[in-house]
CSV table of C-alpha atoms in Angstrom, one decimal:
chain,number,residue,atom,x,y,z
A,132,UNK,CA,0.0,0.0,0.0
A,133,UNK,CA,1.4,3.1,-1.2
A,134,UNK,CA,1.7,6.4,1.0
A,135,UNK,CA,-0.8,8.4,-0.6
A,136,UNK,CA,-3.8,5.9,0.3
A,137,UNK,CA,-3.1,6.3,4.0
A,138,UNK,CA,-4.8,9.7,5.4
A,139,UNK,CA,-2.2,11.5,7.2
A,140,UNK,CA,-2.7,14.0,9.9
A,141,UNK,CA,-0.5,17.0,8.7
A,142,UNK,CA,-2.5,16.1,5.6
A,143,UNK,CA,-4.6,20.0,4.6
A,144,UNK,CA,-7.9,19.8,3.5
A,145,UNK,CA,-7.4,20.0,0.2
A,146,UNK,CA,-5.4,16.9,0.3
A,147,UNK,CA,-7.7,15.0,2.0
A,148,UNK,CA,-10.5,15.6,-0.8
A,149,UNK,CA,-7.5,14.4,-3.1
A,150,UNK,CA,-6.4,11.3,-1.8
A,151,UNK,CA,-8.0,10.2,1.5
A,152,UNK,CA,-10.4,7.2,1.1
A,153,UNK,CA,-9.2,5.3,-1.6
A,154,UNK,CA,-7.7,1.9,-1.3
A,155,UNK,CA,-6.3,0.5,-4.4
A,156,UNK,CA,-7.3,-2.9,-5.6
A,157,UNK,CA,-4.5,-5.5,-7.2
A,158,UNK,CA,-5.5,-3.4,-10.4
A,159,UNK,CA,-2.9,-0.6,-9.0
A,160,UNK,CA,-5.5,1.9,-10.5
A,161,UNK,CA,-4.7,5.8,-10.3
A,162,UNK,CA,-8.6,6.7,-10.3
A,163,UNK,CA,-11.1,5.4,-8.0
A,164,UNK,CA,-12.5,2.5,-9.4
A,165,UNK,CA,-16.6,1.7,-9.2
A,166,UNK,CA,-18.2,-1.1,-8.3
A,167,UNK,CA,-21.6,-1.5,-9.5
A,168,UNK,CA,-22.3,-4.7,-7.5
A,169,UNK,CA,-25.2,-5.6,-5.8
A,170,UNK,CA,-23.6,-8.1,-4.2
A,171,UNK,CA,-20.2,-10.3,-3.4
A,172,UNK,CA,-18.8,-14.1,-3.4
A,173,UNK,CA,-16.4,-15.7,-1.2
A,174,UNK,CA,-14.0,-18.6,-1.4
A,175,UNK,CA,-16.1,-20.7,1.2
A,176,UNK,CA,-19.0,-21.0,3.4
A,177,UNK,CA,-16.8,-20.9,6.8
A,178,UNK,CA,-15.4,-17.1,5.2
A,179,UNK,CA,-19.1,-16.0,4.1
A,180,UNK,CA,-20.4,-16.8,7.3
A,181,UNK,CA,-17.5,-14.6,9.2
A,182,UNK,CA,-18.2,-11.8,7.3
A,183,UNK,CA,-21.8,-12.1,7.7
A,184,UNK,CA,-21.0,-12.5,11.5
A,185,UNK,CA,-18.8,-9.5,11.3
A,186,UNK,CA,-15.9,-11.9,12.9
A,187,UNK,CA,-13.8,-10.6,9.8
A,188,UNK,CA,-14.0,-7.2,7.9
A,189,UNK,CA,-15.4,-7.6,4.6
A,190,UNK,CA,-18.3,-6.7,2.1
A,191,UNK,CA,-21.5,-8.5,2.4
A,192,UNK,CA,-24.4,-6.6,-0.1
A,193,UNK,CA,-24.1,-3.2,-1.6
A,194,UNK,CA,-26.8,-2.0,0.6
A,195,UNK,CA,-24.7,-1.8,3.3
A,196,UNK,CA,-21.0,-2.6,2.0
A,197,UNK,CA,-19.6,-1.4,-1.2
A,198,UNK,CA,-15.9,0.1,-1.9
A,199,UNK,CA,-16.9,3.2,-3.9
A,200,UNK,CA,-20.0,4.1,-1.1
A,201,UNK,CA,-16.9,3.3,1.3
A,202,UNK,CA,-14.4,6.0,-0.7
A,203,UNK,CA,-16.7,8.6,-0.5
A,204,UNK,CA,-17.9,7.8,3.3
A,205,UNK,CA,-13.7,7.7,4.3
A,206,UNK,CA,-12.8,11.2,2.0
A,207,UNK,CA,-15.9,13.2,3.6
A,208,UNK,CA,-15.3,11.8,7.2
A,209,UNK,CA,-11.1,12.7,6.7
A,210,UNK,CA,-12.6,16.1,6.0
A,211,UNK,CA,-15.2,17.5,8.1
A,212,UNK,CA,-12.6,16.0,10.8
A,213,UNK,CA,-15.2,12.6,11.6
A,214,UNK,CA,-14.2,9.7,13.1
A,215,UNK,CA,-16.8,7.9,11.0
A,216,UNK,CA,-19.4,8.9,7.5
A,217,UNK,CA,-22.2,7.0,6.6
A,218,UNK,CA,-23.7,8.0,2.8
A,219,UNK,CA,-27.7,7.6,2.2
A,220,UNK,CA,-29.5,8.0,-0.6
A,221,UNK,CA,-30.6,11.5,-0.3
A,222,UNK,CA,-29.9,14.7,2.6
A,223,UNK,CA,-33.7,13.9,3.5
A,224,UNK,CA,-32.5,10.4,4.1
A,225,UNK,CA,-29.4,11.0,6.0
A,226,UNK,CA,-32.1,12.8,8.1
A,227,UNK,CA,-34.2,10.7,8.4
A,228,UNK,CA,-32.0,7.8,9.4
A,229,UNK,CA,-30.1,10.3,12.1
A,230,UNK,CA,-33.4,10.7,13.8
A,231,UNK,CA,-34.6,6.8,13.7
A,232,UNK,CA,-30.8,5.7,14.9
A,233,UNK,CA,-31.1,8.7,18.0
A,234,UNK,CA,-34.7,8.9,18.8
A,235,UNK,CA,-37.1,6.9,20.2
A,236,UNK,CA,-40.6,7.6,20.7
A,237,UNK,CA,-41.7,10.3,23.4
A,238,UNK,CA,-37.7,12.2,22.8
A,239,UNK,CA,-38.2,15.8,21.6
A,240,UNK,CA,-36.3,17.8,18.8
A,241,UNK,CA,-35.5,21.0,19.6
A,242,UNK,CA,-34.7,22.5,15.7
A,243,UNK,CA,-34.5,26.0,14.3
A,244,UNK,CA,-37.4,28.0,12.3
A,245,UNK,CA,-35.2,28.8,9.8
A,246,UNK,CA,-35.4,24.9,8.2
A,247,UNK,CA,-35.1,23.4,4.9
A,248,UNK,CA,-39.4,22.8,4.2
A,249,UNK,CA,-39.3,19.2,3.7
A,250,UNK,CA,-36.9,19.1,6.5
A,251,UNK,CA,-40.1,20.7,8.8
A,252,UNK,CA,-42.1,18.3,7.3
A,253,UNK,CA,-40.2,15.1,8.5
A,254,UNK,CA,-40.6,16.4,11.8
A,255,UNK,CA,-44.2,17.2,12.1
A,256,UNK,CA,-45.7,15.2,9.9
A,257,UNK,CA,-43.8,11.7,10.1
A,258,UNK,CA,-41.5,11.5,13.4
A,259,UNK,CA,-44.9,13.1,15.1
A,260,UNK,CA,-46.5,10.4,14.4
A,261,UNK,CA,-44.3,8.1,16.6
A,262,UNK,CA,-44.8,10.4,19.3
A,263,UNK,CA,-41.2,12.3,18.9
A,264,UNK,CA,-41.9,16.1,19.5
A,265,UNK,CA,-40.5,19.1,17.7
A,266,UNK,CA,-39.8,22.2,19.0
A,267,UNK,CA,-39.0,25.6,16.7
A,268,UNK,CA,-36.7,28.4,17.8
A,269,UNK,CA,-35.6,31.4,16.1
A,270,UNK,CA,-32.1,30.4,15.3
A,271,UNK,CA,-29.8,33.2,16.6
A,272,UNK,CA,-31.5,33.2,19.8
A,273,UNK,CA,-29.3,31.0,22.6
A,274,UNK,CA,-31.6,31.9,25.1
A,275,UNK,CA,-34.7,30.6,23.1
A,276,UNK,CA,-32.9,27.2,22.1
A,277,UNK,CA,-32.3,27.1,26.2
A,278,UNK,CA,-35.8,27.4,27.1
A,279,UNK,CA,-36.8,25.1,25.0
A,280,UNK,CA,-35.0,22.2,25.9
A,281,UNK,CA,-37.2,19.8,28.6
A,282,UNK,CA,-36.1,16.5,30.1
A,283,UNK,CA,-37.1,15.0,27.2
A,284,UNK,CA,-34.9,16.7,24.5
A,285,UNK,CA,-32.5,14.3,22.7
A,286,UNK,CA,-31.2,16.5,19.6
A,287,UNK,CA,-31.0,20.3,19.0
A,288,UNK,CA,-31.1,20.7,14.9
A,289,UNK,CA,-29.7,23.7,12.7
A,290,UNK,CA,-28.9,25.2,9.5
A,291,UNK,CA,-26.0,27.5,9.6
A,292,UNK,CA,-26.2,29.5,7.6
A,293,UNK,CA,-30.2,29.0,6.9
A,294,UNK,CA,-32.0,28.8,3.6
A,295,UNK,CA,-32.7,31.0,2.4
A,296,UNK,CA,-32.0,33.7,4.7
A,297,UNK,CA,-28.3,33.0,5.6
A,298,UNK,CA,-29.6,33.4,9.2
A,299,UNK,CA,-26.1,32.2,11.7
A,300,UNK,CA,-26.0,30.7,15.1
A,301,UNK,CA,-22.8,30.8,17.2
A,302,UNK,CA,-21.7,26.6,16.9
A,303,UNK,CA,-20.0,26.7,20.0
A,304,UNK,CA,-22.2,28.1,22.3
A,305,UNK,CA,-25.1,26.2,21.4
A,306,UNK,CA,-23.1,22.9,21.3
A,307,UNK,CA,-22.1,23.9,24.7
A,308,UNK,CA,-26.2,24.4,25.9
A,309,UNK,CA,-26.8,21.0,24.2
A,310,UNK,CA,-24.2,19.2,26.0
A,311,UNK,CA,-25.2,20.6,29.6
A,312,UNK,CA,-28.5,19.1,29.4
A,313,UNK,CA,-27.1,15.9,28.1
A,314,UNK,CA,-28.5,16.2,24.4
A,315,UNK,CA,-26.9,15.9,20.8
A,316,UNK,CA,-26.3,19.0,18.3
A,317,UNK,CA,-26.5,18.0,14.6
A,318,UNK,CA,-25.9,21.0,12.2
A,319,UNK,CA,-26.8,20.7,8.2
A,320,UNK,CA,-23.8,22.0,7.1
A,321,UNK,CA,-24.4,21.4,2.9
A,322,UNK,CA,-24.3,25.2,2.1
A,323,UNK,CA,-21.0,25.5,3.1
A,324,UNK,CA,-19.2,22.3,3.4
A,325,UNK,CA,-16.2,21.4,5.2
A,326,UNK,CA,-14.0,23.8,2.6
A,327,UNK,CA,-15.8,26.5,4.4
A,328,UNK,CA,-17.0,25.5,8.2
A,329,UNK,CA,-16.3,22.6,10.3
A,330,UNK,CA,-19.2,22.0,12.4
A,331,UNK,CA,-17.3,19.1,14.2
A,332,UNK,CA,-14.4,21.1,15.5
A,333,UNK,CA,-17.0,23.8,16.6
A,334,UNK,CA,-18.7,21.4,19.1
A,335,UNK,CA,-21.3,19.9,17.0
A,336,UNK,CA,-21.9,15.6,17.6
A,337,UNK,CA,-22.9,14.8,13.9
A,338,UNK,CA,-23.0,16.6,10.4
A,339,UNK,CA,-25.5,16.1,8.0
A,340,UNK,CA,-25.4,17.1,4.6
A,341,UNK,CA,-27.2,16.8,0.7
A,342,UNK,CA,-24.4,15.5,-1.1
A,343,UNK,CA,-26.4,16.5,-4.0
A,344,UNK,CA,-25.4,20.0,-2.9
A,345,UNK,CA,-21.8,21.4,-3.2
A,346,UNK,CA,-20.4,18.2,-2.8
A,347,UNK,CA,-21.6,16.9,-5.9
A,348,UNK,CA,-21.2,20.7,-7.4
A,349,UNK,CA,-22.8,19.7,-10.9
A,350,UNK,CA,-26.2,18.5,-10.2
A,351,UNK,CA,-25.8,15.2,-11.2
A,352,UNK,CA,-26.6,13.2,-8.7
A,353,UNK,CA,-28.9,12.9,-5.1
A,354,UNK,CA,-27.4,11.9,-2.3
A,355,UNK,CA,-26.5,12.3,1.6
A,356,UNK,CA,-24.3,11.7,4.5
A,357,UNK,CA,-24.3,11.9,8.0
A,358,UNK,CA,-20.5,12.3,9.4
A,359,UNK,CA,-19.5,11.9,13.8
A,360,UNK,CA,-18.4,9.7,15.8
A,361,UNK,CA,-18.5,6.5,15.5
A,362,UNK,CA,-21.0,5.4,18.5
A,363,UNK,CA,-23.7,7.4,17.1
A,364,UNK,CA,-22.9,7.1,13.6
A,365,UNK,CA,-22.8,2.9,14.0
A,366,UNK,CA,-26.5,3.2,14.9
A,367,UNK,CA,-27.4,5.6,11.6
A,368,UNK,CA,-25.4,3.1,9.7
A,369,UNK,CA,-28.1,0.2,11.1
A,370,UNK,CA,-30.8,2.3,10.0
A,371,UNK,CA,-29.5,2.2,6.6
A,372,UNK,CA,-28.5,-1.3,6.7
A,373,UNK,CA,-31.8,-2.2,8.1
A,374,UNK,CA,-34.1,-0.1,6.7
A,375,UNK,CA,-32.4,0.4,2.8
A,376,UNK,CA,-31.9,4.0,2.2
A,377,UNK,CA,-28.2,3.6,0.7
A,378,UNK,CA,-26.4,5.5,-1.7
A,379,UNK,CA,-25.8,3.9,-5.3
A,380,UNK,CA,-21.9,3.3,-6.0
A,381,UNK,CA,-22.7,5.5,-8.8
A,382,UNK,CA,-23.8,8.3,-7.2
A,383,UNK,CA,-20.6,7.8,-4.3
A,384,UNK,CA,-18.2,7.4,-7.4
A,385,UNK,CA,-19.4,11.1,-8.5
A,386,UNK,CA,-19.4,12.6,-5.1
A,387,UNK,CA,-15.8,11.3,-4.3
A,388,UNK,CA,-14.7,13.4,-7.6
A,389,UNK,CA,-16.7,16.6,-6.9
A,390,UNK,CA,-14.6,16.3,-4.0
A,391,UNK,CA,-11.4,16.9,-5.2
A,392,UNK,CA,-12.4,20.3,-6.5
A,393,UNK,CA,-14.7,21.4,-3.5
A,394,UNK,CA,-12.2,23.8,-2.0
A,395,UNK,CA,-11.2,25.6,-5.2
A,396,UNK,CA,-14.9,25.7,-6.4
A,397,UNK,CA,-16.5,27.2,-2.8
A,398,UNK,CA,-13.8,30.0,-3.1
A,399,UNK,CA,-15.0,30.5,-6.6
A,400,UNK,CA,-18.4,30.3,-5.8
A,401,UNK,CA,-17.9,33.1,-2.7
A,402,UNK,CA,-15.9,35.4,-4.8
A,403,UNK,CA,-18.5,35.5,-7.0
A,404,UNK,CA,-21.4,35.8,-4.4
A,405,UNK,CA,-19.6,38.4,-2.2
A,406,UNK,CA,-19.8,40.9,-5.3
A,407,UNK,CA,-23.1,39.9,-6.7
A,408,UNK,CA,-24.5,41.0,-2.9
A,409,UNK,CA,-22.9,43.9,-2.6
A,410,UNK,CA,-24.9,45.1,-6.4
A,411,UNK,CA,-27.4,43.4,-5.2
A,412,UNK,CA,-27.8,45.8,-1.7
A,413,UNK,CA,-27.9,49.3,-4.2
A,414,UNK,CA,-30.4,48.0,-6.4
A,415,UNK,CA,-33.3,50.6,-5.9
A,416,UNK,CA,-35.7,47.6,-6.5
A,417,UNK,CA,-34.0,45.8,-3.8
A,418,UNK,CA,-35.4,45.8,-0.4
A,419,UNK,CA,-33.2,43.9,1.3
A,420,UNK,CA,-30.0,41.0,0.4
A,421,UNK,CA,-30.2,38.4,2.6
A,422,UNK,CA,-26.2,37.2,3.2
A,423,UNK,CA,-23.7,37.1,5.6
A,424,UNK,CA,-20.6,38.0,4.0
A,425,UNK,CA,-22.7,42.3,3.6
A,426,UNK,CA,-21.4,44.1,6.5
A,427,UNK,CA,-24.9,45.0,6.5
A,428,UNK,CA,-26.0,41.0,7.8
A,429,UNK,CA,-26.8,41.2,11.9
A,430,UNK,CA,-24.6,38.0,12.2
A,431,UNK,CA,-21.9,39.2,10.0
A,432,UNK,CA,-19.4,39.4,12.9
A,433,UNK,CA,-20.0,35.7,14.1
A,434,UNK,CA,-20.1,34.4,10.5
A,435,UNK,CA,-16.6,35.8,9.8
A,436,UNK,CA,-15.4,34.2,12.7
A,437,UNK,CA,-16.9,30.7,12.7
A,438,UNK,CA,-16.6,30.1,8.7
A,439,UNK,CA,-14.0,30.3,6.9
A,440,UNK,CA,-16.0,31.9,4.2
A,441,UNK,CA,-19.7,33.0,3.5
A,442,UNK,CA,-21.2,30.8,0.6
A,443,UNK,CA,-23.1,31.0,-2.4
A,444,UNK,CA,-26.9,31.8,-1.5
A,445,UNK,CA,-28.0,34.9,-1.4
A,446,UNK,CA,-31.7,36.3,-0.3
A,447,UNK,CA,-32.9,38.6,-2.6
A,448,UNK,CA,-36.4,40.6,-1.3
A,449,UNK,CA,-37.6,42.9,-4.0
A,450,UNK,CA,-40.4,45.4,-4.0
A,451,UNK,CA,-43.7,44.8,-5.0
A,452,UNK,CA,-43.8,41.1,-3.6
A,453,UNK,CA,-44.9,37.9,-5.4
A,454,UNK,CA,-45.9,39.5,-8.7
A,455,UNK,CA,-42.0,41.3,-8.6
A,456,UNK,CA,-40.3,38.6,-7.4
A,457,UNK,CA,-41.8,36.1,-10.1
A,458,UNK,CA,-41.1,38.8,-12.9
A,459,UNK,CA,-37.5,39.1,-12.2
A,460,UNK,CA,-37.3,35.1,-12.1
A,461,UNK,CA,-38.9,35.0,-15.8
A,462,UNK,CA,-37.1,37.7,-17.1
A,463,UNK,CA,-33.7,35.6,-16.8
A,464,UNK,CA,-32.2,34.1,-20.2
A,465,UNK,CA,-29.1,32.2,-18.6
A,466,UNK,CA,-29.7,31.6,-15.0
A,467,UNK,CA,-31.7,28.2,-14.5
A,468,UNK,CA,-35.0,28.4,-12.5
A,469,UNK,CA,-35.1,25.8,-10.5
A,470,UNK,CA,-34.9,24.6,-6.6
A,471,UNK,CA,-31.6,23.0,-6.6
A,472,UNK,CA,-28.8,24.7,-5.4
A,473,UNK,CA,-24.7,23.9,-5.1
A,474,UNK,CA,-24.4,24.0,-8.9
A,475,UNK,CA,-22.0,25.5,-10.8
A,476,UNK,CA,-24.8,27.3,-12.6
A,477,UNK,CA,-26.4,30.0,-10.6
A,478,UNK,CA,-29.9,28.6,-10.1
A,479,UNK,CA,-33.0,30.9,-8.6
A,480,UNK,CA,-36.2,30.4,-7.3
A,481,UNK,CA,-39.3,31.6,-5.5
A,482,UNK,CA,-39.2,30.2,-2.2
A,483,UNK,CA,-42.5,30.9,-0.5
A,484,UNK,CA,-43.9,28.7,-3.8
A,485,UNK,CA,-41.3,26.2,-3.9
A,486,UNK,CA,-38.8,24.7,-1.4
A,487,UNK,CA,-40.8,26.4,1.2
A,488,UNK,CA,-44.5,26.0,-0.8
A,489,UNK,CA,-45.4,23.1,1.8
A,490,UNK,CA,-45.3,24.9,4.8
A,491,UNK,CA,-48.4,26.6,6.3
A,492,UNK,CA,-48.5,31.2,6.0
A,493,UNK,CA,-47.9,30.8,9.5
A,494,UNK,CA,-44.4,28.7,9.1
A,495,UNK,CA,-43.5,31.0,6.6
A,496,UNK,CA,-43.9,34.1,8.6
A,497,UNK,CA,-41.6,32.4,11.4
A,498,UNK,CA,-39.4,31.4,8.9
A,499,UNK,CA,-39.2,34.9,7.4
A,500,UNK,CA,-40.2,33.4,4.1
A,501,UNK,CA,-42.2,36.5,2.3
A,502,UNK,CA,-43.9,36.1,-1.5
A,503,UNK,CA,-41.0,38.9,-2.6
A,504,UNK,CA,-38.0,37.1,-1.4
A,505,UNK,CA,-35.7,34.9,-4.1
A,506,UNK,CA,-33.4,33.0,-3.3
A,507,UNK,CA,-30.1,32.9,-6.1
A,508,UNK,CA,-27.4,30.5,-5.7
A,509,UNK,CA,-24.5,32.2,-7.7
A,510,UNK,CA,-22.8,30.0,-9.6
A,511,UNK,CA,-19.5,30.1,-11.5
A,512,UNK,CA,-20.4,31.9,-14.9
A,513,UNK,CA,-18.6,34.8,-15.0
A,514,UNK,CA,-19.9,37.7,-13.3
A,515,UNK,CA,-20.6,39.8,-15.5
A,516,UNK,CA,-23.3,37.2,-16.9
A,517,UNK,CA,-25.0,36.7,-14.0
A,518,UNK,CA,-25.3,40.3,-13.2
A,519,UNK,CA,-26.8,40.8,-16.4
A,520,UNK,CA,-29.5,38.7,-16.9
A,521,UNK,CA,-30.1,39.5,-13.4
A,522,UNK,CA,-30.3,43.1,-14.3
A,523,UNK,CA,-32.9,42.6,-17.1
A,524,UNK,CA,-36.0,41.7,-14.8
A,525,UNK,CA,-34.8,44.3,-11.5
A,526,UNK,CA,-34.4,47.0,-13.6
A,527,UNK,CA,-37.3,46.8,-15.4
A,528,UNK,CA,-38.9,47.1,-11.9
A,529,UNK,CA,-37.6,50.9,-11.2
C-alpha cells in the first residue's frame, strides 16, 4: 500500500479531498474504481459466514457494504474531521435515518425555524407520528434554544447558515447548551461544506449534509451523509443497513470526484457571491439581500469568525412582492429556475412557492419566508453574466 492511500494527519484539506479514502485494488489503479455490485462471493461458506457474523472485515451486499459508497464515506469523514461517515441516498434520508438511529418515541427535537421545508415536514408530519416532538426556535437566539430544551430533549437541529436567509447561530455556544443538558447537536452544514465550516471542531456531535449540494457541485446526482463519531454514527449506519436507504456506488463514485475540487470551487463560488451581494444591496428595487458576507448581515461578525468563508446563496427581497419577485425570475435568459442549489450554474427560485411551498402562511412568517423574497445561488459563470441577466428583470422594476 502506497503512502498516498493512508490519510495523514498534517494532511490539509485539500489533500484529503485528493487522496483520502481510496484503497487500491490489485488493479494498481490511479482513479477510483466503481463497483456497480449488488452483491459479493467468497471462497467458502466458513469465510461468508465470518463476514456475515462480522468476525472478519469484509463486504457482504451493496446495501450496506460497497468500496466506492466506502471512498466517499472515508474522503468526507477525513474532512469534516469525523471519526466515521455513513452516505444515504438522499440529505432527507441521512435525516431521516439520524433521527430513527437517535430517537425513540416520546424524545423531543429542539430545531430552528429557519429549516429546509421538507426538512419541517419530517418532523411534524412523520417523526410526530411516533410520538417524537419538535420544537421551533428562532435560530440566533441561545436563550430561546435554552428554554426550549425539557427533560425529554434528545437533539437540538440547525442550519447555519439558513436557507434561504443565511440566518447564523454561534456553533460553540449552542453545542455547549446542548451538551449541559445531556442532548446531541446536529448541524446541516451542505451550504457551506467542510471547505468553508467545520461544524465538528466547533462542538457539534454529527453533520448532515445533501451530497447532491456542493459536494456533488454539478447537479448530477442525489445523495446524503451523516459524518461523527463513530457510537452514534454505528446506529445511523443500522438504519441504513436495516431499513435500505443507501447511496448507489454510482452516485458515491461522482461525489468522491466533486470532492477533489470542493475547495477551489467554494472559493469560486464566494468570490462570485460576495460581489453579486454587494450590487445586489444598491439595487433601488432591492429591499433587502439576505447574506452574511454584507457588512450589513446582523450575524456578519460571528459568521466571519466561525466560517472560513460566507457561501453562495443569497436572499434577494424585491419590492412589489410575489408578482416582482416572479417577474425578475422570468425575465432571466441564462440563470436556471429551478430549486436546486450547489451547482455551478447560478440557479434561482421563489421560495414561498417552492422549497418552502409546503409549509403553512404561519411557518413562513416564522421562517421569514415573504412572497417577494428569491433566493439565487450564484454560480461560477462569469460575473458579469449573472449580473446581467439578473439586471434585465430588476431593472425593469424601477
Amino acid at each position: 500500500m502506497q503512502q498516498d492511500q493512508i490519510p495523514a494527519p498534517e494532511w490539509e484539506l485539500e489533500t484529503l479531498a485528493i487522496r483520502a479514502g481510496h484503497q487500491r485494488t490489485h488493479e494498481q489503479e490511479h482513479g477510483e474504481p466503481i463497483f456497480p455490485t449488488s452483491s459479493f462471493v467468497y471462497g467458502s461458506a466458513a469465510e461468508a459466514a465470518a463476514k456475515f457474523s462480522g468476525e472478519e472485515p469484509g463486504n457482504i451486499y451493496s446495501r450496506f457494504t460497497n468500496p466506492t459508497v466506502r471512498t466517499f464515506e472515508q474522503r468526507l469523514a477525513a474532512m469534516e474531521g469525523g471519526e466515521r461517515c455513513v452516505a444515504t441516498s438522499s440529505g432527507m434520508a441521512a435525516i431521516m435515518a439520524t433521527a430513527l438511529a437517535l430517537l425513540s418515541s416520546g424524545d423531543e427535537i429542539v430545531a430552528s425555524r429557519s429549516l429546509f421545508g421538507s426538512t419541517v415536514s419530517l418532523f411534524d408530519k412523520y417523526l410526530g407520528k411516533f410520538g417524537i416532538t419538535t420544537r421551533y426556535v428562532e435560530l440566533s437566539n441561545l436563550e430561546a434554544w435554552e428554554a426550549a430544551i425539557g427533560p425529554a430533549t434528545k437533539l437540538l437541529f440547525a442550519e447555519t447558515p439558513s436557507n434561504p436567509l443565511s440566518e447564523v447561530v454561534d456553533i460553540s455556544a449552542l453545542a455547549e447548551i446542548a451538551h449541559r443538558h445531556e442532548a446531541l447537536l446536529a448541524i446541516d452544514n451542505c451550504f457551506l461544506t467542510p471547505a468553508l465550516q467545520k461544524p465538528l471542531a466547533l462542538g457539534a456531535d454529527l453533520v448532515i449534509h445533501s451530497a447532491t449540494k456542493y459536494l456533488d457541485g454539478q447537479g448530477r446526482a442525489i445523495g446524503g451523509a451523516v459524518v461523527g463519531r463513530d457510537k452514534e454514527l454505528e446506529e445511523v449506519f443500522g438504519v441504513v443497513r436495516t431499513c435500505g436507504p443507501c447511496l448507489s456506488p454510482f452516485n458515491a463514485w461522482l461525489f468522491t470526484k466533486g470532492l477533489e475540487t470542493l475547495n477551489l470551487r467554494m472559493r469560486a463560488h464566494c468570490a462570485n457571491a460576495g460581489i453579486l451581494a454587494e450590487w445586489l444591496e444598491g439595487h433601488p428595487a432591492v429591499a433587502r439581500v439576505h447574506y452574511s458576507g454584507l457588512a450589513s448581515h446582523p450575524q456578519h461578525e460571528l459568521a466571519s469568525r466561525q466560517q472560513q468563508g460566507f457561501g453562495a446563496v443569497v436572499g434577494i427581497e424585491v419590492k412589489g412582492g410575489r408578482e416582482a419577485a416572479w417577474s425578475v425570475i422570468d425575465a432571466t435568459r441564462m440563470v436556471s429556475i429551478t430549486g436546486n442549489l450547489g451547482d455551478v450554474k447560478t440557479t434561482i427560485t421563489h421560495p414561498a412557492t417552492t422549497t418552502h411551498g409546503r409549509l403553512s402562511d404561519d411557518q413562513k412568517t416564522a421562517a421569514g419566508i415573504g412572497e417577494g423574497l428569491i433566493r439565487l445561488a450564484v454560480g461560477l459563470e462569469a460575473l458579469e453574466d449573472i449580473r446581467d441577466d439578473l439586471a434585465r428583470g430588476l431593472d425593469a422594476l424601477v
